[in-house]
PDB file of C-alpha atoms in Angstrom:
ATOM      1  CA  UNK Y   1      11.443  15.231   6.717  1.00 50.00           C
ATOM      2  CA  UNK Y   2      14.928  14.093   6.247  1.00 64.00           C
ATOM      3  CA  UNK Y   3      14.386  11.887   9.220  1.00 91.00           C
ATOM      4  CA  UNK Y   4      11.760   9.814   7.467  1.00 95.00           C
ATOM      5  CA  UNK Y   5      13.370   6.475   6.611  1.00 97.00           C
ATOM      6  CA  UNK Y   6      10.932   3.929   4.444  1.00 98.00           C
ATOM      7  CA  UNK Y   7      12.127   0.271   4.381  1.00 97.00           C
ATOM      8  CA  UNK Y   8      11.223  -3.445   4.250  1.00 97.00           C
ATOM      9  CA  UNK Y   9       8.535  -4.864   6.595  1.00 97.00           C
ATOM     10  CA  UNK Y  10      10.729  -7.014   8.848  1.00 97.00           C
ATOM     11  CA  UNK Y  11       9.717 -10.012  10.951  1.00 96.00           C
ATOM     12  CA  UNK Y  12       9.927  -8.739  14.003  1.00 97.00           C
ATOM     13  CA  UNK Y  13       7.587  -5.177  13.102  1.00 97.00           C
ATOM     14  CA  UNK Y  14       4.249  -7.042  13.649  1.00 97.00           C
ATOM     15  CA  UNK Y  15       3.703  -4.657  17.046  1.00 97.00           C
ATOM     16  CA  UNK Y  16       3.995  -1.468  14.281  1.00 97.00           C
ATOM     17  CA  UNK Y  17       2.445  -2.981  11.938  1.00 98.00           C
ATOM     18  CA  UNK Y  18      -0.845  -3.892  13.039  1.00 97.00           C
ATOM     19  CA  UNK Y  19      -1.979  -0.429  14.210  1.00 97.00           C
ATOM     20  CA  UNK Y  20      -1.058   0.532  10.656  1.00 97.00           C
ATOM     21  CA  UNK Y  21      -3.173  -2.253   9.118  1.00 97.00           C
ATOM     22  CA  UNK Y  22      -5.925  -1.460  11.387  1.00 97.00           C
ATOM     23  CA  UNK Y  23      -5.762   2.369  10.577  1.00 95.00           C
ATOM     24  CA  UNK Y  24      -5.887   1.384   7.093  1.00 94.00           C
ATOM     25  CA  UNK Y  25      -9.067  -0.757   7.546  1.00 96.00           C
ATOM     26  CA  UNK Y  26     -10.783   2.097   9.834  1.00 94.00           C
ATOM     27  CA  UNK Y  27     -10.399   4.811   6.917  1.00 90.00           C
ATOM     28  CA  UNK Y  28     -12.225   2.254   4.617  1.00 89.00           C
ATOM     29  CA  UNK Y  29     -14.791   1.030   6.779  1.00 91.00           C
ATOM     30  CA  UNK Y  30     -13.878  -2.352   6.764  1.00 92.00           C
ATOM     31  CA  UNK Y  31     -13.129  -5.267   9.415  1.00 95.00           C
ATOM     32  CA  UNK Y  32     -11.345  -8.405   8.520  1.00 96.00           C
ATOM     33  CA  UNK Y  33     -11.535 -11.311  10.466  1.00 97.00           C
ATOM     34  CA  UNK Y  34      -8.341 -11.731  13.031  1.00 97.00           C
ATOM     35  CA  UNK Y  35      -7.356 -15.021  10.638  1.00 97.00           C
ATOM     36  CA  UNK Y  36      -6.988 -12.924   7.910  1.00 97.00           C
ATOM     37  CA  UNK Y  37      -5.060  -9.786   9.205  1.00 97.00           C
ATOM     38  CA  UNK Y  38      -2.605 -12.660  10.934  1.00 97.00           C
ATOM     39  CA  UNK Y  39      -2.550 -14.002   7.391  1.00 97.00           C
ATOM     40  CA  UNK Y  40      -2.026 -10.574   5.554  1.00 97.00           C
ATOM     41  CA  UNK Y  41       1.288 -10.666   8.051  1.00 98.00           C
ATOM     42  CA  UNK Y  42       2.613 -14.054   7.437  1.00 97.00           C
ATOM     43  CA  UNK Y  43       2.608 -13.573   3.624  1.00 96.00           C
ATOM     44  CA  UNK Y  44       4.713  -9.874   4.025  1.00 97.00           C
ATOM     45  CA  UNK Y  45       6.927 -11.838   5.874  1.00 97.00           C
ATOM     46  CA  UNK Y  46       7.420 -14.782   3.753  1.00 97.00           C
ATOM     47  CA  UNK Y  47      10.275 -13.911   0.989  1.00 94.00           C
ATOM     48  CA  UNK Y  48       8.711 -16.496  -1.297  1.00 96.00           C
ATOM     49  CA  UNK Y  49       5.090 -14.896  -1.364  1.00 95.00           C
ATOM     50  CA  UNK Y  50       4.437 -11.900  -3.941  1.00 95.00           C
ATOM     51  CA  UNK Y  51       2.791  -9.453  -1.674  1.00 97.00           C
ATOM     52  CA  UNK Y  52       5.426  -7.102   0.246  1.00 97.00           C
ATOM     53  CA  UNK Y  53       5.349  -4.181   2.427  1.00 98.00           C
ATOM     54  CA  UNK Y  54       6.955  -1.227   3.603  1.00 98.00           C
ATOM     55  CA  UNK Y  55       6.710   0.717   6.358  1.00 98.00           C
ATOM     56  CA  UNK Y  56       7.788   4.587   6.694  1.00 98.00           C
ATOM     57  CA  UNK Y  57       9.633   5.318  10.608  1.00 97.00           C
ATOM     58  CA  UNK Y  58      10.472   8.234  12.275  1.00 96.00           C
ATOM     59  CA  UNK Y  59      13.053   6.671  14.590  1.00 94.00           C
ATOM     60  CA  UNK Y  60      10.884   3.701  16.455  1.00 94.00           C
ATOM     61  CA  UNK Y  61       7.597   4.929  15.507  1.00 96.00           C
ATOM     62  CA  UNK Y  62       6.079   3.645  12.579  1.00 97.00           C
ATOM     63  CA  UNK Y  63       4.093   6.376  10.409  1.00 97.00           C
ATOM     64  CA  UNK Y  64       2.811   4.571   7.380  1.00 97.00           C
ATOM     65  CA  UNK Y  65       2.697   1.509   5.163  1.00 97.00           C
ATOM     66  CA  UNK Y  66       2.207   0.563   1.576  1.00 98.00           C
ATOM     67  CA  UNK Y  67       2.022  -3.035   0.678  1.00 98.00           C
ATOM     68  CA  UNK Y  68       2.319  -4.127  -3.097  1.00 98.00           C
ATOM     69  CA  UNK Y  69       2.768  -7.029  -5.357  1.00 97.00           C
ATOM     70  CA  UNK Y  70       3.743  -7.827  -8.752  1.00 97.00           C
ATOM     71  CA  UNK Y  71       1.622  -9.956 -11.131  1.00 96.00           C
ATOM     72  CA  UNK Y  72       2.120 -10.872 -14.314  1.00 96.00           C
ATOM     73  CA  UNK Y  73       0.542  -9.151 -17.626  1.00 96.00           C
ATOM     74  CA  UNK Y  74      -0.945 -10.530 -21.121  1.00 96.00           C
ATOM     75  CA  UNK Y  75       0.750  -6.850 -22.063  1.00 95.00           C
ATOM     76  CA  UNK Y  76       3.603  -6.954 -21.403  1.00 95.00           C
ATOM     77  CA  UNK Y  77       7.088  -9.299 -20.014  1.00 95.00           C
ATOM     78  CA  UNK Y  78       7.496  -7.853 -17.122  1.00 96.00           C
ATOM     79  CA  UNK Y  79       4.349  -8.090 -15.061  1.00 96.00           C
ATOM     80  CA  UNK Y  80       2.556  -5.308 -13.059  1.00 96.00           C
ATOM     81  CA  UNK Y  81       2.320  -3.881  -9.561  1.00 97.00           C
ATOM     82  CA  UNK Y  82      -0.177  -3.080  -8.050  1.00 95.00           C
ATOM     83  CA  UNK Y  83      -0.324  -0.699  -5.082  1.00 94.00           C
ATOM     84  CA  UNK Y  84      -2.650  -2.510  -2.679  1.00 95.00           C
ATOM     85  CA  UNK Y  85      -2.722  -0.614   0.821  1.00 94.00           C
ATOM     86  CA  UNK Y  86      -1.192   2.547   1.300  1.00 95.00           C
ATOM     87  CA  UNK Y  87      -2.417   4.197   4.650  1.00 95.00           C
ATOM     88  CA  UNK Y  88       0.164   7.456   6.643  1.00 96.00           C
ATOM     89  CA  UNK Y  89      -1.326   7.827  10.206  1.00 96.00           C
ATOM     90  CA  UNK Y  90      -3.530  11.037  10.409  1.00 93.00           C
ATOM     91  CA  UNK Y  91      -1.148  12.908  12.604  1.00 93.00           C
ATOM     92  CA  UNK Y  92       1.695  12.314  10.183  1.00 94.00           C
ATOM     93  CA  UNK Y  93      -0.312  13.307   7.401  1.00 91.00           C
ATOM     94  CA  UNK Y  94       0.934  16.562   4.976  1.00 88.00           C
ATOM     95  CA  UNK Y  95       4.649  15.253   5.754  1.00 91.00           C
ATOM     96  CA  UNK Y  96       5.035  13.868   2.063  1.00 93.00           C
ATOM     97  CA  UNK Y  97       5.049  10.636   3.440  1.00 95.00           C
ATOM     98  CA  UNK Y  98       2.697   8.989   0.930  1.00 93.00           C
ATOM     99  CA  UNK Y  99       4.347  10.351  -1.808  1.00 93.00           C
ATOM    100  CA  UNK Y 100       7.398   8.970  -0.606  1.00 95.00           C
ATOM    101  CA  UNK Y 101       6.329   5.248  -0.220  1.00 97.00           C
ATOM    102  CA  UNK Y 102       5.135   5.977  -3.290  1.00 94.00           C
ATOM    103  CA  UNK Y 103       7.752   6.910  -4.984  1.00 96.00           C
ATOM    104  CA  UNK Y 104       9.786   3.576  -3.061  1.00 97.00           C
ATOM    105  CA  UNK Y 105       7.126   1.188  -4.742  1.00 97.00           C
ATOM    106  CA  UNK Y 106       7.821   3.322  -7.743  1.00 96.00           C
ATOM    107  CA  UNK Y 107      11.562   2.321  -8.403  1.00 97.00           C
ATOM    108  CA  UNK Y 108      11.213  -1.105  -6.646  1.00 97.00           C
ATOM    109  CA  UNK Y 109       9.114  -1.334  -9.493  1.00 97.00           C
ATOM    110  CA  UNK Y 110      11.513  -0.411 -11.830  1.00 96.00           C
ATOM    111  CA  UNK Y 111      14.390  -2.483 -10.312  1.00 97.00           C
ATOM    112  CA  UNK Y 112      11.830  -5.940 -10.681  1.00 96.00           C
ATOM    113  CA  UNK Y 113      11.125  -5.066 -14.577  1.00 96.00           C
ATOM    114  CA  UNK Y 114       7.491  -4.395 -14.170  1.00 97.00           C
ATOM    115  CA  UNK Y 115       5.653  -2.723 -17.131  1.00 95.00           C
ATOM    116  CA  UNK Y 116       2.992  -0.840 -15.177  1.00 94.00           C
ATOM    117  CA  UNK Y 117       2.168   0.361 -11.241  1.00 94.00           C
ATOM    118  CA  UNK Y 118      -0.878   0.730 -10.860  1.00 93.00           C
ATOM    119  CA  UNK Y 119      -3.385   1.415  -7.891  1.00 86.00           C
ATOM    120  CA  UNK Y 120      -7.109   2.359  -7.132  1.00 81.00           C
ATOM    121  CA  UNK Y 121      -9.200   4.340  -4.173  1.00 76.00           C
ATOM    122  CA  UNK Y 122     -12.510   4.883  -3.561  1.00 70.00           C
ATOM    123  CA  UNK Y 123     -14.376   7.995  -5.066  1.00 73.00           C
ATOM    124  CA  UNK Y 124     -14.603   9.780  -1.647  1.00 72.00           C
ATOM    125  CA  UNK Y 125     -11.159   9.457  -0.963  1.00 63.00           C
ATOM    126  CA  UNK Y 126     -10.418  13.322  -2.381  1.00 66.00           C
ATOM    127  CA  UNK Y 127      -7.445  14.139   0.555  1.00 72.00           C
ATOM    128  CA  UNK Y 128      -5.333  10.667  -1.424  1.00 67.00           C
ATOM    129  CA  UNK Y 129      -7.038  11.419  -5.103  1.00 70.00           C
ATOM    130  CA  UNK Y 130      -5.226  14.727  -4.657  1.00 68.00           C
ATOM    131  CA  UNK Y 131      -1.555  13.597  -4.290  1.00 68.00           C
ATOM    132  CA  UNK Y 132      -2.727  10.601  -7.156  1.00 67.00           C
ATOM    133  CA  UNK Y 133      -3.450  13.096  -9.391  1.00 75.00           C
ATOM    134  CA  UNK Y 134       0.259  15.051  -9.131  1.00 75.00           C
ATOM    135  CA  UNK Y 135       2.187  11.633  -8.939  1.00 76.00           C
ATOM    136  CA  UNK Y 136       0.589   9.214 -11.735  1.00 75.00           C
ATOM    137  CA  UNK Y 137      -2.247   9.951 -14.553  1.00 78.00           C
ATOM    138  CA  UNK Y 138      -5.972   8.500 -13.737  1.00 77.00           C
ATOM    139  CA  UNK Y 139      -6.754   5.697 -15.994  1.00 75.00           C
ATOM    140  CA  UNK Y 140      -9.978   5.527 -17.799  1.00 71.00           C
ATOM    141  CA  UNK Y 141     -11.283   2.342 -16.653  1.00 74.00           C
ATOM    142  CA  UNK Y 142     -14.164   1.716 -13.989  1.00 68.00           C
ATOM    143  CA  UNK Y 143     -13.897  -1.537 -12.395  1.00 71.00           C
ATOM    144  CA  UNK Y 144     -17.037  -3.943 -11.482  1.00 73.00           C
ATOM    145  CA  UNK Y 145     -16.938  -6.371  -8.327  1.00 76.00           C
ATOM    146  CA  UNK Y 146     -18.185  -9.852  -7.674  1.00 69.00           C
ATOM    147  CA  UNK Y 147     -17.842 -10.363  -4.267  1.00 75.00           C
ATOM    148  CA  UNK Y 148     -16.816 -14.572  -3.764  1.00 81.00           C
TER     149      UNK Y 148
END
């Protein structure tokens, strides 16, 4: 899909981006309050906040989104990444396109000096834990919750 082009969430993308978002939320089961998704947007669109996003287009139509941001570590000088929402429309799906904004958050990565990218799914999630598994190694940890 040599027509695939994955770049920066611009200001102006809200109308793509939302569907996205919602998608995103749908797969997971979740709902956010309307605050908090028009929040989610105002800090990808801010240069000075640490969360960023990008979306994957076909020409005008927006097929996926992966929004990320670097933290820093007590192991290393670089900080981390971490992968927060990565979410390819279901009819664009088996297209490579999650690899690919993988692989962008991969080297944008690099390029900021980060030590580690890391992400996490649910259990169920065995279509995304698939391409995971060929594209980074599982870590060993399980994580606990306290919901605030």
């Amino acid at each position: 899909m040599s027509d695939i082009v994955i770049r920066p969430v611009a200001a102006q993308e809200r109308r793509q981006w939302e569907p996205l978002w919602l998608g995103y939320l749908a797969f997971y089961e979740k709902t956010v309050p309307d605050a908090v998704t028009d929040f989610t947007w105002q800090r990808l669109v801010d240069p000075a906040h640490p969360i960023e996003g990008l979306i994957a287009w076909q020409g005008d139509v927006a097929l996926g989104l992966v929004q990320y941001l670097l933290h820093p570590s007590t192991w290393n000088r670089g900080g981390n990444v971490y992968l927060q929402d990565l979410f390819v429309q279901p009819q664009a799906r088996g297209k490579r396109i999650g690899r690919r904004l993988i692989a962008a958050v991969t080297e944008i990565s690099r390029a900021k000096g980060a030590g580690m990218l890391y992400w996490q799914t649910e259990e169920f999630n065995g279509t995304a834990r698939r391409l995971y598994e060929r594209v980074a190694k599982r870590a060993p940890f399980v994580r606990y919750n306290i919901e605030l």
